JSON list of C-alpha atoms in Angstrom, two decimals:
[
{"chain": "B", "resi": 1, "resn": "MET", "atom": "CA", "xyz": [81.53, 114.85, 88.62]},
{"chain": "B", "resi": 2, "resn": "PRO", "atom": "CA", "xyz": [85.29, 114.72, 88.23]},
{"chain": "B", "resi": 3, "resn": "SER", "atom": "CA", "xyz": [86.75, 111.27, 87.83]},
{"chain": "B", "resi": 4, "resn": "ILE", "atom": "CA", "xyz": [90.10, 109.59, 87.28]},
{"chain": "B", "resi": 5, "resn": "ASP", "atom": "CA", "xyz": [90.48, 107.21, 84.37]},
{"chain": "B", "resi": 6, "resn": "PRO", "atom": "CA", "xyz": [91.61, 103.74, 85.52]},
{"chain": "B", "resi": 7, "resn": "SER", "atom": "CA", "xyz": [94.61, 103.94, 83.20]},
{"chain": "B", "resi": 8, "resn": "GLU", "atom": "CA", "xyz": [95.80, 107.01, 85.16]},
{"chain": "B", "resi": 9, "resn": "ILE", "atom": "CA", "xyz": [96.51, 105.04, 88.32]},
{"chain": "B", "resi": 10, "resn": "PHE", "atom": "CA", "xyz": [99.36, 107.42, 89.21]},
{"chain": "B", "resi": 11, "resn": "LYS", "atom": "CA", "xyz": [96.72, 110.08, 90.02]},
{"chain": "B", "resi": 12, "resn": "LEU", "atom": "CA", "xyz": [94.93, 107.97, 92.62]},
{"chain": "B", "resi": 13, "resn": "HIS", "atom": "CA", "xyz": [97.43, 108.15, 95.48]},
{"chain": "B", "resi": 14, "resn": "PRO", "atom": "CA", "xyz": [97.78, 111.96, 95.44]},
{"chain": "B", "resi": 15, "resn": "THR", "atom": "CA", "xyz": [93.99, 112.25, 95.42]},
{"chain": "B", "resi": 16, "resn": "ILE", "atom": "CA", "xyz": [93.66, 109.83, 98.35]},
{"chain": "B", "resi": 17, "resn": "ALA", "atom": "CA", "xyz": [96.50, 111.53, 100.26]},
{"chain": "B", "resi": 18, "resn": "ASN", "atom": "CA", "xyz": [94.83, 114.91, 99.76]},
{"chain": "B", "resi": 19, "resn": "PHE", "atom": "CA", "xyz": [91.58, 113.51, 101.14]},
{"chain": "B", "resi": 20, "resn": "MET", "atom": "CA", "xyz": [93.36, 112.14, 104.21]},
{"chain": "B", "resi": 21, "resn": "LYS", "atom": "CA", "xyz": [94.94, 115.52, 104.93]},
{"chain": "B", "resi": 22, "resn": "LYS", "atom": "CA", "xyz": [91.50, 117.14, 104.96]},
{"chain": "B", "resi": 23, "resn": "ALA", "atom": "CA", "xyz": [89.53, 114.37, 106.67]},
{"chain": "B", "resi": 24, "resn": "ASN", "atom": "CA", "xyz": [89.41, 113.65, 110.37]},
{"chain": "B", "resi": 25, "resn": "LYS", "atom": "CA", "xyz": [89.36, 109.87, 110.74]},
{"chain": "B", "resi": 26, "resn": "GLY", "atom": "CA", "xyz": [88.53, 109.40, 107.07]},
{"chain": "B", "resi": 27, "resn": "ILE", "atom": "CA", "xyz": [87.61, 106.09, 105.54]},
{"chain": "B", "resi": 28, "resn": "ILE", "atom": "CA", "xyz": [88.96, 105.21, 102.12]},
{"chain": "B", "resi": 29, "resn": "LEU", "atom": "CA", "xyz": [87.07, 102.45, 100.34]},
{"chain": "B", "resi": 30, "resn": "LEU", "atom": "CA", "xyz": [89.17, 101.10, 97.49]},
{"chain": "B", "resi": 31, "resn": "ASP", "atom": "CA", "xyz": [87.02, 98.80, 95.41]},
{"chain": "B", "resi": 32, "resn": "GLY", "atom": "CA", "xyz": [87.58, 97.31, 91.99]},
{"chain": "B", "resi": 33, "resn": "LEU", "atom": "CA", "xyz": [91.22, 96.25, 92.29]},
{"chain": "B", "resi": 34, "resn": "GLU", "atom": "CA", "xyz": [90.51, 93.60, 89.69]},
{"chain": "B", "resi": 35, "resn": "TYR", "atom": "CA", "xyz": [89.42, 96.28, 87.24]},
{"chain": "B", "resi": 36, "resn": "LEU", "atom": "CA", "xyz": [92.49, 98.39, 87.98]},
{"chain": "B", "resi": 37, "resn": "ILE", "atom": "CA", "xyz": [94.69, 95.38, 87.25]},
{"chain": "B", "resi": 38, "resn": "LEU", "atom": "CA", "xyz": [92.93, 94.84, 83.92]},
{"chain": "B", "resi": 39, "resn": "GLU", "atom": "CA", "xyz": [93.61, 98.46, 82.95]},
{"chain": "B", "resi": 40, "resn": "ASN", "atom": "CA", "xyz": [97.16, 98.55, 84.37]},
{"chain": "B", "resi": 41, "resn": "ASP", "atom": "CA", "xyz": [99.53, 95.90, 85.58]},
{"chain": "B", "resi": 42, "resn": "PHE", "atom": "CA", "xyz": [99.63, 94.09, 88.90]},
{"chain": "B", "resi": 43, "resn": "LYS", "atom": "CA", "xyz": [102.85, 95.81, 90.03]},
{"chain": "B", "resi": 44, "resn": "SER", "atom": "CA", "xyz": [101.29, 99.26, 89.54]},
{"chain": "B", "resi": 45, "resn": "VAL", "atom": "CA", "xyz": [98.31, 98.29, 91.69]},
{"chain": "B", "resi": 46, "resn": "VAL", "atom": "CA", "xyz": [100.59, 96.88, 94.40]},
{"chain": "B", "resi": 47, "resn": "LYS", "atom": "CA", "xyz": [102.58, 100.13, 94.33]},
{"chain": "B", "resi": 48, "resn": "LEU", "atom": "CA", "xyz": [99.34, 102.12, 94.73]},
{"chain": "B", "resi": 49, "resn": "ILE", "atom": "CA", "xyz": [98.34, 100.02, 97.74]},
{"chain": "B", "resi": 50, "resn": "GLU", "atom": "CA", "xyz": [101.81, 100.31, 99.29]},
{"chain": "B", "resi": 51, "resn": "GLN", "atom": "CA", "xyz": [101.83, 104.11, 98.89]},
{"chain": "B", "resi": 52, "resn": "THR", "atom": "CA", "xyz": [98.30, 104.43, 100.22]},
{"chain": "B", "resi": 53, "resn": "ASN", "atom": "CA", "xyz": [99.01, 102.10, 103.13]},
{"chain": "B", "resi": 54, "resn": "ASP", "atom": "CA", "xyz": [102.11, 104.14, 104.07]},
{"chain": "B", "resi": 55, "resn": "SER", "atom": "CA", "xyz": [100.00, 107.31, 104.10]},
{"chain": "B", "resi": 56, "resn": "VAL", "atom": "CA", "xyz": [97.21, 105.69, 106.08]},
{"chain": "B", "resi": 57, "resn": "MET", "atom": "CA", "xyz": [99.62, 104.40, 108.73]},
{"chain": "B", "resi": 58, "resn": "VAL", "atom": "CA", "xyz": [100.67, 107.94, 109.67]},
{"chain": "B", "resi": 59, "resn": "SER", "atom": "CA", "xyz": [97.11, 109.30, 109.68]},
{"chain": "B", "resi": 60, "resn": "ASP", "atom": "CA", "xyz": [93.88, 108.79, 111.58]},
{"chain": "B", "resi": 61, "resn": "SER", "atom": "CA", "xyz": [92.25, 107.37, 108.46]},
{"chain": "B", "resi": 62, "resn": "MET", "atom": "CA", "xyz": [91.39, 103.80, 107.56]},
{"chain": "B", "resi": 63, "resn": "LEU", "atom": "CA", "xyz": [91.79, 101.99, 104.24]},
{"chain": "B", "resi": 64, "resn": "ILE", "atom": "CA", "xyz": [89.26, 99.32, 103.34]},
{"chain": "B", "resi": 65, "resn": "PHE", "atom": "CA", "xyz": [89.53, 97.21, 100.24]},
{"chain": "B", "resi": 66, "resn": "ASN", "atom": "CA", "xyz": [87.83, 94.03, 99.17]},
{"chain": "B", "resi": 67, "resn": "VAL", "atom": "CA", "xyz": [89.85, 91.31, 97.47]},
{"chain": "B", "resi": 68, "resn": "ASP", "atom": "CA", "xyz": [88.35, 88.22, 95.87]},
{"chain": "B", "resi": 69, "resn": "SER", "atom": "CA", "xyz": [90.93, 85.47, 96.33]},
{"chain": "B", "resi": 70, "resn": "ASN", "atom": "CA", "xyz": [89.48, 83.56, 93.35]},
{"chain": "B", "resi": 71, "resn": "ILE", "atom": "CA", "xyz": [90.35, 86.36, 90.91]},
{"chain": "B", "resi": 72, "resn": "PHE", "atom": "CA", "xyz": [94.08, 86.49, 91.62]},
{"chain": "B", "resi": 73, "resn": "GLU", "atom": "CA", "xyz": [96.87, 84.00, 91.24]},
{"chain": "B", "resi": 74, "resn": "PRO", "atom": "CA", "xyz": [97.85, 82.64, 94.70]},
{"chain": "B", "resi": 75, "resn": "LYS", "atom": "CA", "xyz": [101.15, 84.56, 94.68]},
{"chain": "B", "resi": 76, "resn": "GLU", "atom": "CA", "xyz": [99.37, 87.82, 93.78]},
{"chain": "B", "resi": 77, "resn": "TYR", "atom": "CA", "xyz": [96.71, 87.27, 96.42]},
{"chain": "B", "resi": 78, "resn": "HIS", "atom": "CA", "xyz": [99.32, 86.73, 99.15]},
{"chain": "B", "resi": 79, "resn": "LEU", "atom": "CA", "xyz": [101.16, 89.89, 98.07]},
{"chain": "B", "resi": 80, "resn": "LEU", "atom": "CA", "xyz": [97.94, 91.87, 98.47]},
{"chain": "B", "resi": 81, "resn": "LYS", "atom": "CA", "xyz": [96.97, 90.12, 101.69]},
{"chain": "B", "resi": 82, "resn": "ARG", "atom": "CA", "xyz": [100.19, 90.97, 103.53]},
{"chain": "B", "resi": 83, "resn": "TRP", "atom": "CA", "xyz": [98.86, 94.45, 104.45]},
{"chain": "B", "resi": 84, "resn": "MET", "atom": "CA", "xyz": [95.39, 93.31, 105.40]},
{"chain": "B", "resi": 85, "resn": "ARG", "atom": "CA", "xyz": [93.79, 92.48, 108.64]},
{"chain": "B", "resi": 86, "resn": "PRO", "atom": "CA", "xyz": [90.14, 91.52, 108.98]},
{"chain": "B", "resi": 87, "resn": "LEU", "atom": "CA", "xyz": [87.73, 94.38, 109.49]},
{"chain": "B", "resi": 88, "resn": "GLU", "atom": "CA", "xyz": [86.38, 94.06, 113.00]},
{"chain": "B", "resi": 89, "resn": "GLU", "atom": "CA", "xyz": [83.15, 95.49, 114.22]},
{"chain": "B", "resi": 90, "resn": "GLU", "atom": "CA", "xyz": [83.66, 98.25, 116.75]},
{"chain": "B", "resi": 91, "resn": "ILE", "atom": "CA", "xyz": [81.41, 98.13, 119.78]}
]
């Protein structure tokens, strides 16, 4: 299967944006932010999330990512958390 190397973070957003164009109410699960930060830098990961969030906001898709607050410095965690809202169960 095709894959994107974690060090090629710049390829992730175009791939996600392409998926959103083709999907109807797509769900993007972005997991392993900690690993991406190890392979890149924190600012690059924040930029990826900002770009992806901007694309999601103008689509019918949803972005889900899991962040462990114990992994990040408090300042980094709050930067990531500013786009989040708790995932609520739909009835």
